[in-house]
Short mmCIF file of C-alpha atoms and ligand atoms in Angstrom, two decimals:
data_model
loop_
_atom_site.label_atom_id
_atom_site.label_comp_id
_atom_site.label_asym_id
_atom_site.label_seq_id
_atom_site.Cartn_x
_atom_site.Cartn_y
_atom_site.Cartn_z
CA MET P 1 14.86 6.17 -96.86
CA GLY P 2 16.80 3.77 -94.59
CA PRO P 3 15.23 1.11 -92.34
CA LEU P 4 12.56 2.38 -89.90
CA THR P 5 14.40 0.68 -87.03
CA ASN P 6 17.39 2.96 -87.57
CA ARG P 7 17.51 5.67 -84.89
CA ALA P 8 19.02 8.24 -87.27
CA VAL P 9 16.21 7.61 -89.80
CA ILE P 10 13.57 7.96 -87.06
CA ARG P 11 15.08 11.24 -85.84
CA GLN P 12 15.26 12.56 -89.38
CA VAL P 13 11.59 11.70 -90.08
CA MET P 14 10.51 13.17 -86.73
CA GLU P 15 12.43 16.40 -87.31
CA LYS P 16 11.10 16.78 -90.84
CA HIS P 17 7.49 16.54 -89.58
CA GLY P 18 8.04 18.31 -86.24
CA PHE P 19 6.92 15.17 -84.39
CA THR P 20 7.65 14.53 -80.69
CA PHE P 21 6.78 11.37 -78.74
CA SER P 22 3.59 11.43 -76.67
CA LYS P 23 4.08 9.59 -73.38
CA ALA P 24 0.32 9.78 -72.74
CA LEU P 25 -0.33 7.78 -75.94
CA GLY P 26 2.25 5.12 -75.02
CA GLN P 27 4.53 5.96 -77.95
CA ASN P 28 7.58 3.68 -77.65
CA PHE P 29 8.60 2.68 -81.17
CA ILE P 30 10.44 -0.55 -82.01
CA VAL P 31 14.09 -0.10 -83.04
CA ASN P 32 15.29 -3.72 -82.72
CA PRO P 33 15.26 -5.01 -86.34
CA SER P 34 14.56 -8.64 -85.39
CA VAL P 35 11.32 -7.94 -83.47
CA CYS P 36 8.80 -6.84 -86.14
CA PRO P 37 9.50 -9.66 -88.64
CA ARG P 38 8.98 -12.12 -85.79
CA ILE P 39 5.69 -10.56 -84.65
CA ALA P 40 4.47 -10.61 -88.27
CA GLU P 41 5.50 -14.26 -88.82
CA GLU P 42 4.21 -15.62 -85.50
CA GLY P 43 1.11 -13.44 -85.73
CA GLY P 44 0.07 -15.20 -88.94
CA ALA P 45 0.56 -12.40 -91.52
CA ALA P 46 0.54 -14.36 -94.80
CA PRO P 47 -0.95 -14.30 -98.31
CA GLY P 48 -4.76 -14.37 -98.09
CA VAL P 49 -4.77 -13.07 -94.51
CA GLY P 50 -6.01 -9.61 -93.45
CA VAL P 51 -4.32 -7.89 -90.51
CA ILE P 52 -5.70 -5.27 -88.15
CA GLU P 53 -2.88 -3.35 -86.49
CA ILE P 54 -3.52 -1.13 -83.46
CA GLY P 55 -1.20 1.89 -83.32
CA ALA P 56 1.10 2.31 -86.34
CA GLY P 57 3.65 4.71 -84.86
CA ILE P 58 5.90 5.51 -87.83
CA GLY P 59 4.97 2.21 -89.47
CA VAL P 60 7.84 -0.10 -88.56
CA LEU P 61 5.60 -3.11 -87.76
CA THR P 62 3.02 -2.09 -90.37
CA ALA P 63 5.65 -2.46 -93.13
CA GLU P 64 6.59 -5.99 -92.02
CA LEU P 65 2.89 -6.96 -91.86
CA ALA P 66 2.24 -5.44 -95.31
CA ARG P 67 5.16 -7.39 -96.84
CA ARG P 68 3.55 -10.68 -95.79
CA ALA P 69 -0.23 -10.20 -95.54
CA GLU P 70 -2.90 -9.64 -98.19
CA LYS P 71 -4.00 -6.38 -96.59
CA VAL P 72 -3.30 -4.35 -93.44
CA VAL P 73 -5.75 -1.95 -91.81
CA CYS P 74 -4.15 0.11 -89.10
CA ILE P 75 -6.04 2.07 -86.45
CA GLU P 76 -3.97 4.99 -85.18
CA ILE P 77 -5.33 7.67 -82.85
CA ASP P 78 -2.58 10.29 -83.34
CA SER P 79 -3.32 12.42 -86.43
CA ARG P 80 0.22 13.90 -86.28
CA LEU P 81 1.49 10.51 -87.53
CA LEU P 82 -0.60 10.52 -90.73
CA PRO P 83 1.79 12.59 -92.91
CA ILE P 84 4.72 10.51 -91.59
CA LEU P 85 2.94 7.25 -92.44
CA ALA P 86 2.05 8.56 -95.91
CA GLU P 87 5.79 8.90 -96.46
CA THR P 88 7.13 5.77 -94.72
CA LEU P 89 4.44 3.42 -96.10
CA GLY P 90 4.01 5.19 -99.46
CA ASP P 91 5.31 2.15 -101.41
CA PHE P 92 2.65 -0.23 -100.05
CA ARG P 93 -0.65 -0.53 -101.93
CA ASN P 94 -2.21 -2.89 -99.35
CA VAL P 95 -2.19 -0.60 -96.29
CA THR P 96 -5.09 1.53 -95.03
CA ILE P 97 -4.65 3.86 -92.06
CA LEU P 98 -7.77 4.80 -90.07
CA ASN P 99 -7.32 7.81 -87.79
CA GLU P 100 -9.47 6.49 -84.91
CA ASP P 101 -9.40 5.52 -81.25
CA VAL P 102 -9.45 1.71 -81.19
CA MET P 103 -11.71 1.81 -78.11
CA LYS P 104 -14.36 3.70 -80.10
CA ALA P 105 -13.87 2.11 -83.53
CA ASP P 106 -16.57 -0.24 -84.87
CA LEU P 107 -14.20 -3.15 -85.47
CA ALA P 108 -16.92 -5.57 -86.60
CA ALA P 109 -17.96 -3.11 -89.33
CA ILE P 110 -14.31 -2.47 -90.29
CA ILE P 111 -13.66 -6.22 -90.64
CA ALA P 112 -16.83 -6.75 -92.72
CA ARG P 113 -15.98 -3.78 -94.99
CA GLU P 114 -12.20 -4.19 -95.35
CA PHE P 115 -11.71 -7.97 -95.23
CA PRO P 116 -14.65 -9.65 -97.00
CA SER P 117 -14.11 -13.44 -96.95
CA MET P 118 -10.56 -13.08 -95.59
CA GLU P 119 -9.16 -14.72 -92.51
CA VAL P 120 -8.29 -11.90 -90.05
CA VAL P 121 -5.64 -11.58 -87.33
CA VAL P 122 -4.77 -8.71 -84.98
CA CYS P 123 -1.13 -7.70 -84.48
CA ALA P 124 0.22 -4.78 -82.42
CA ASN P 125 2.82 -3.26 -80.21
CA LEU P 126 0.14 -2.08 -77.80
CA PRO P 127 0.14 1.29 -76.04
CA TYR P 128 0.77 0.11 -72.47
CA TYR P 129 -1.55 2.59 -70.73
CA ILE P 130 -4.53 0.75 -72.17
CA THR P 131 -3.41 -2.90 -72.68
CA SER P 132 -6.12 -4.69 -70.68
CA PRO P 133 -9.09 -2.60 -71.89
CA ILE P 134 -8.00 -3.16 -75.52
CA LEU P 135 -7.56 -6.92 -75.07
CA MET P 136 -10.85 -7.33 -73.20
CA SER P 137 -12.69 -5.22 -75.76
CA LEU P 138 -11.27 -7.31 -78.66
CA LEU P 139 -12.30 -10.54 -76.91
CA GLU P 140 -15.71 -9.47 -75.60
CA GLN P 141 -16.87 -8.26 -79.01
CA ARG P 142 -16.44 -11.83 -80.33
CA LEU P 143 -14.95 -10.49 -83.54
CA PRO P 144 -14.42 -12.93 -86.43
CA ILE P 145 -10.63 -13.06 -85.86
CA ARG P 146 -8.25 -16.00 -85.61
CA SER P 147 -5.72 -14.61 -83.16
CA VAL P 148 -4.39 -11.53 -81.35
CA THR P 149 -0.58 -11.18 -81.27
CA VAL P 150 0.61 -8.28 -79.17
CA MET P 151 3.59 -6.81 -77.37
CA VAL P 152 2.77 -6.02 -73.74
CA GLN P 153 4.77 -5.30 -70.57
CA ARG P 154 6.43 -8.49 -69.30
CA GLU P 155 4.50 -8.50 -66.01
CA ALA P 156 1.24 -8.03 -67.87
CA ALA P 157 2.19 -10.92 -70.20
CA ARG P 158 2.67 -13.20 -67.20
CA ARG P 159 -0.67 -12.21 -65.67
CA ILE P 160 -2.60 -12.45 -68.94
CA CYS P 161 -1.19 -15.89 -69.76
CA ALA P 162 -1.20 -17.35 -66.21
CA PRO P 163 -3.41 -20.43 -65.99
CA PRO P 164 -6.27 -20.02 -63.46
CA GLY P 165 -5.25 -21.87 -60.32
CA SER P 166 -1.70 -20.46 -60.46
CA ARG P 167 -0.17 -17.74 -58.25
CA GLU P 168 0.03 -15.07 -60.98
CA SER P 169 -3.55 -15.56 -62.13
CA GLY P 170 -6.10 -12.77 -61.82
CA ALA P 171 -9.43 -11.65 -63.26
CA ILE P 172 -7.75 -10.93 -66.61
CA SER P 173 -6.24 -14.44 -66.92
CA ALA P 174 -9.61 -16.07 -66.24
CA ALA P 175 -11.37 -13.77 -68.71
CA VAL P 176 -8.70 -14.30 -71.39
CA ARG P 177 -9.00 -18.11 -71.06
CA TYR P 178 -12.75 -17.90 -71.44
CA TYR P 179 -12.25 -16.63 -74.99
CA SER P 180 -8.80 -17.82 -76.05
CA GLU P 181 -5.74 -20.00 -75.59
CA PRO P 182 -2.96 -17.59 -74.53
CA LYS P 183 0.77 -18.17 -75.03
CA ILE P 184 3.93 -16.16 -74.30
CA LEU P 185 5.93 -16.18 -77.55
CA PHE P 186 9.21 -14.34 -76.83
CA PRO P 187 10.79 -11.69 -74.60
CA VAL P 188 11.78 -8.21 -75.81
CA SER P 189 14.18 -6.07 -73.79
CA ARG P 190 13.47 -2.40 -72.99
CA GLY P 191 16.45 -1.37 -75.15
CA SER P 192 14.50 -2.52 -78.23
CA PHE P 193 12.36 0.66 -78.12
CA LEU P 194 12.77 4.39 -78.69
CA PRO P 195 12.36 5.93 -76.21
CA ALA P 196 13.22 2.97 -73.94
CA PRO P 197 10.42 2.24 -71.44
CA GLU P 198 11.20 1.49 -67.78
CA VAL P 199 10.30 -2.20 -68.06
CA ASP P 200 10.91 -5.15 -70.37
CA SER P 201 8.22 -6.54 -72.64
CA SER P 202 6.99 -9.84 -74.09
CA VAL P 203 5.06 -10.76 -77.19
CA ILE P 204 2.02 -12.94 -76.55
CA ARG P 205 -0.53 -14.59 -78.81
CA LEU P 206 -4.16 -15.30 -77.95
CA ASP P 207 -5.61 -18.00 -80.22
CA ILE P 208 -9.35 -17.40 -80.26
CA LEU P 209 -11.42 -20.45 -79.20
CA PRO P 210 -14.43 -21.47 -81.32
CA ALA P 211 -16.47 -21.73 -78.07
CA PRO P 212 -15.78 -21.05 -74.37
CA PRO P 213 -14.08 -23.97 -72.57
CA VAL P 214 -16.73 -23.94 -69.80
CA GLN P 215 -20.51 -23.82 -69.98
CA VAL P 216 -21.84 -20.68 -68.38
CA GLU P 217 -25.56 -19.98 -67.97
CA ASP P 218 -25.13 -16.22 -67.66
CA GLU P 219 -21.92 -14.51 -68.79
CA ALA P 220 -22.59 -11.33 -66.78
CA ALA P 221 -22.91 -13.44 -63.60
CA PHE P 222 -19.75 -15.40 -64.49
CA PHE P 223 -17.65 -12.24 -64.97
CA ALA P 224 -19.15 -10.65 -61.84
CA VAL P 225 -18.00 -13.72 -59.86
CA VAL P 226 -14.50 -13.63 -61.42
CA ARG P 227 -14.05 -9.87 -60.82
CA GLY P 228 -15.52 -10.11 -57.31
CA ALA P 229 -13.33 -13.10 -56.39
CA PHE P 230 -10.12 -11.20 -57.28
CA SER P 231 -11.19 -7.88 -55.73
CA GLN P 232 -9.45 -8.78 -52.45
CA ARG P 233 -7.10 -11.60 -53.37
CA ARG P 234 -5.62 -12.15 -49.91
CA LYS P 235 -9.00 -12.97 -48.35
CA THR P 236 -10.85 -16.27 -48.58
CA ILE P 237 -13.26 -16.77 -51.44
CA LEU P 238 -16.12 -16.88 -48.89
CA ASN P 239 -15.27 -13.44 -47.46
CA THR P 240 -14.47 -11.80 -50.80
CA LEU P 241 -17.53 -13.04 -52.67
CA SER P 242 -19.80 -12.34 -49.71
CA SER P 243 -18.88 -8.64 -49.78
CA ALA P 244 -18.46 -8.34 -53.57
CA LEU P 245 -21.83 -9.96 -54.36
CA ASP P 246 -23.57 -8.70 -51.20
CA LEU P 247 -24.60 -12.21 -50.12
CA PRO P 248 -24.73 -13.52 -46.51
CA LYS P 249 -21.98 -16.04 -45.76
CA ASP P 250 -24.56 -18.62 -44.65
CA THR P 251 -26.12 -18.48 -48.10
CA LEU P 252 -22.80 -18.53 -49.92
CA ARG P 253 -21.04 -21.31 -47.97
CA PRO P 254 -23.28 -24.24 -49.08
CA LEU P 255 -23.34 -22.84 -52.60
CA LEU P 256 -19.52 -22.89 -52.77
CA GLU P 257 -19.43 -26.40 -51.35
CA GLU P 258 -21.96 -27.58 -53.94
CA ALA P 259 -19.70 -26.06 -56.61
CA GLY P 260 -16.77 -28.11 -55.26
CA VAL P 261 -14.96 -25.03 -53.90
CA SER P 262 -13.53 -24.87 -50.38
CA PRO P 263 -14.88 -21.68 -48.69
CA GLY P 264 -11.34 -21.13 -47.31
CA ALA P 265 -9.69 -21.16 -50.76
CA ARG P 266 -8.15 -18.01 -52.33
CA ALA P 267 -9.33 -16.77 -55.74
CA GLU P 268 -5.96 -17.58 -57.34
CA GLU P 269 -6.47 -21.27 -56.48
CA LEU P 270 -9.73 -21.56 -58.41
CA THR P 271 -9.98 -23.09 -61.88
CA LEU P 272 -12.22 -21.87 -64.71
CA PRO P 273 -14.73 -24.76 -64.23
CA GLN P 274 -14.99 -23.81 -60.54
CA PHE P 275 -15.74 -20.16 -61.36
CA ALA P 276 -18.34 -21.40 -63.85
CA ALA P 277 -19.87 -23.76 -61.26
CA ILE P 278 -20.20 -20.94 -58.69
CA SER P 279 -21.79 -18.53 -61.17
CA ASN P 280 -24.18 -21.21 -62.51
CA ARG P 281 -25.36 -22.02 -58.97
CA LEU P 282 -25.84 -18.33 -58.19
CA PHE P 283 -27.81 -17.93 -61.41
CA ASP P 284 -30.03 -20.97 -60.60
CA ARG P 285 -30.61 -19.65 -57.08
CA GLU P 286 -31.69 -16.22 -58.37
CA ARG P 287 -34.07 -17.79 -60.86
CA SER P 288 -35.75 -20.14 -58.34
N1 SAM Y 301 3.58 0.05 -83.94
C1 SAM Y 301 4.54 1.09 -83.59
C2 SAM Y 301 5.85 0.46 -83.19
O1 SAM Y 301 5.83 -0.70 -82.82
O2 SAM Y 301 6.88 1.12 -83.24
C3 SAM Y 301 4.01 2.00 -82.48
C4 SAM Y 301 3.68 1.31 -81.19
S1 SAM Y 301 3.43 2.44 -79.84
C5 SAM Y 301 3.80 1.39 -78.47
C6 SAM Y 301 1.66 2.53 -79.67
C7 SAM Y 301 0.92 3.26 -80.80
O3 SAM Y 301 -0.50 3.22 -80.50
C8 SAM Y 301 1.28 4.73 -80.94
O4 SAM Y 301 1.49 5.03 -82.29
C9 SAM Y 301 0.05 5.49 -80.39
O5 SAM Y 301 -0.15 6.76 -80.99
C10 SAM Y 301 -1.08 4.51 -80.72
N2 SAM Y 301 -2.26 4.61 -79.84
C11 SAM Y 301 -2.30 4.95 -78.53
N3 SAM Y 301 -3.55 4.89 -78.06
C12 SAM Y 301 -4.34 4.50 -79.09
C13 SAM Y 301 -5.75 4.27 -79.24
N4 SAM Y 301 -6.59 4.42 -78.21
N5 SAM Y 301 -6.23 3.88 -80.46
C14 SAM Y 301 -5.37 3.72 -81.52
N6 SAM Y 301 -4.03 3.92 -81.43
C15 SAM Y 301 -3.52 4.30 -80.24
#
């Protein structure tokens, strides 16, 4: 069989197995031969390292990961791809495909079972319909992983990696920085996929932090403040948080000032320590 980035090879494999792309499952497969080796290298696939891949497609990235890593476990929701993957990845002894929905899979149990005493990284060309829920779920579970290297839509990459306090920041950027150090690695044009999506993409890496960069007394309160603050990003933080948290402005104003936040500021101007200071003061107030 020829390279899995070759369009003729892909068509041949698809025809043989009667496979058609599912738009609903975000199936845009990589056909640019330089992309997968780079994701694998920069994602940390190496001897002694275990890789979790989300969404194998026909296995083009999986093969590059398997060439470099100790072991690859791939979670793929579409059972129609299983016979294709058995053929395209048949030569690799270090690949396991799990036919599961990544949002329902018990990743902690999979890591403990499949990668005992191995350093683990996540690599994927993510299905775009579900990028943020997958990233947040990976981070919130506090899995024993070193990094998450993923292809996402270019706009999403900018938002995910935007530092809090910058114009492109949002609830996702604040949440991502609570758990990791994000970085945009390289751009990938829409022509690098089959079928070509309507937008360009970027590969990003989230290096997981050993501990959050800010001290938060109650994580639920912290994330409620972050989500609430960005729910109406054009309004002032005083107005937005007052309606999102159902608190009178007269109660909220001194609390914001104590936290070093101007009540007239917009959410995108706030830093992570400021979000933490607001949520810690709210938490103290509720306890007293
Ligand atoms: N890795 C392949 C590549 O780069 O060519 C395929 C990437 S394609 C963008 C996304 C893959 O994720 C598809 O194979 C799709 O079936 C799979 N997928 C979609 N939703 C999923 C889910 N909830 N859990 C696991 N896999 C999923």
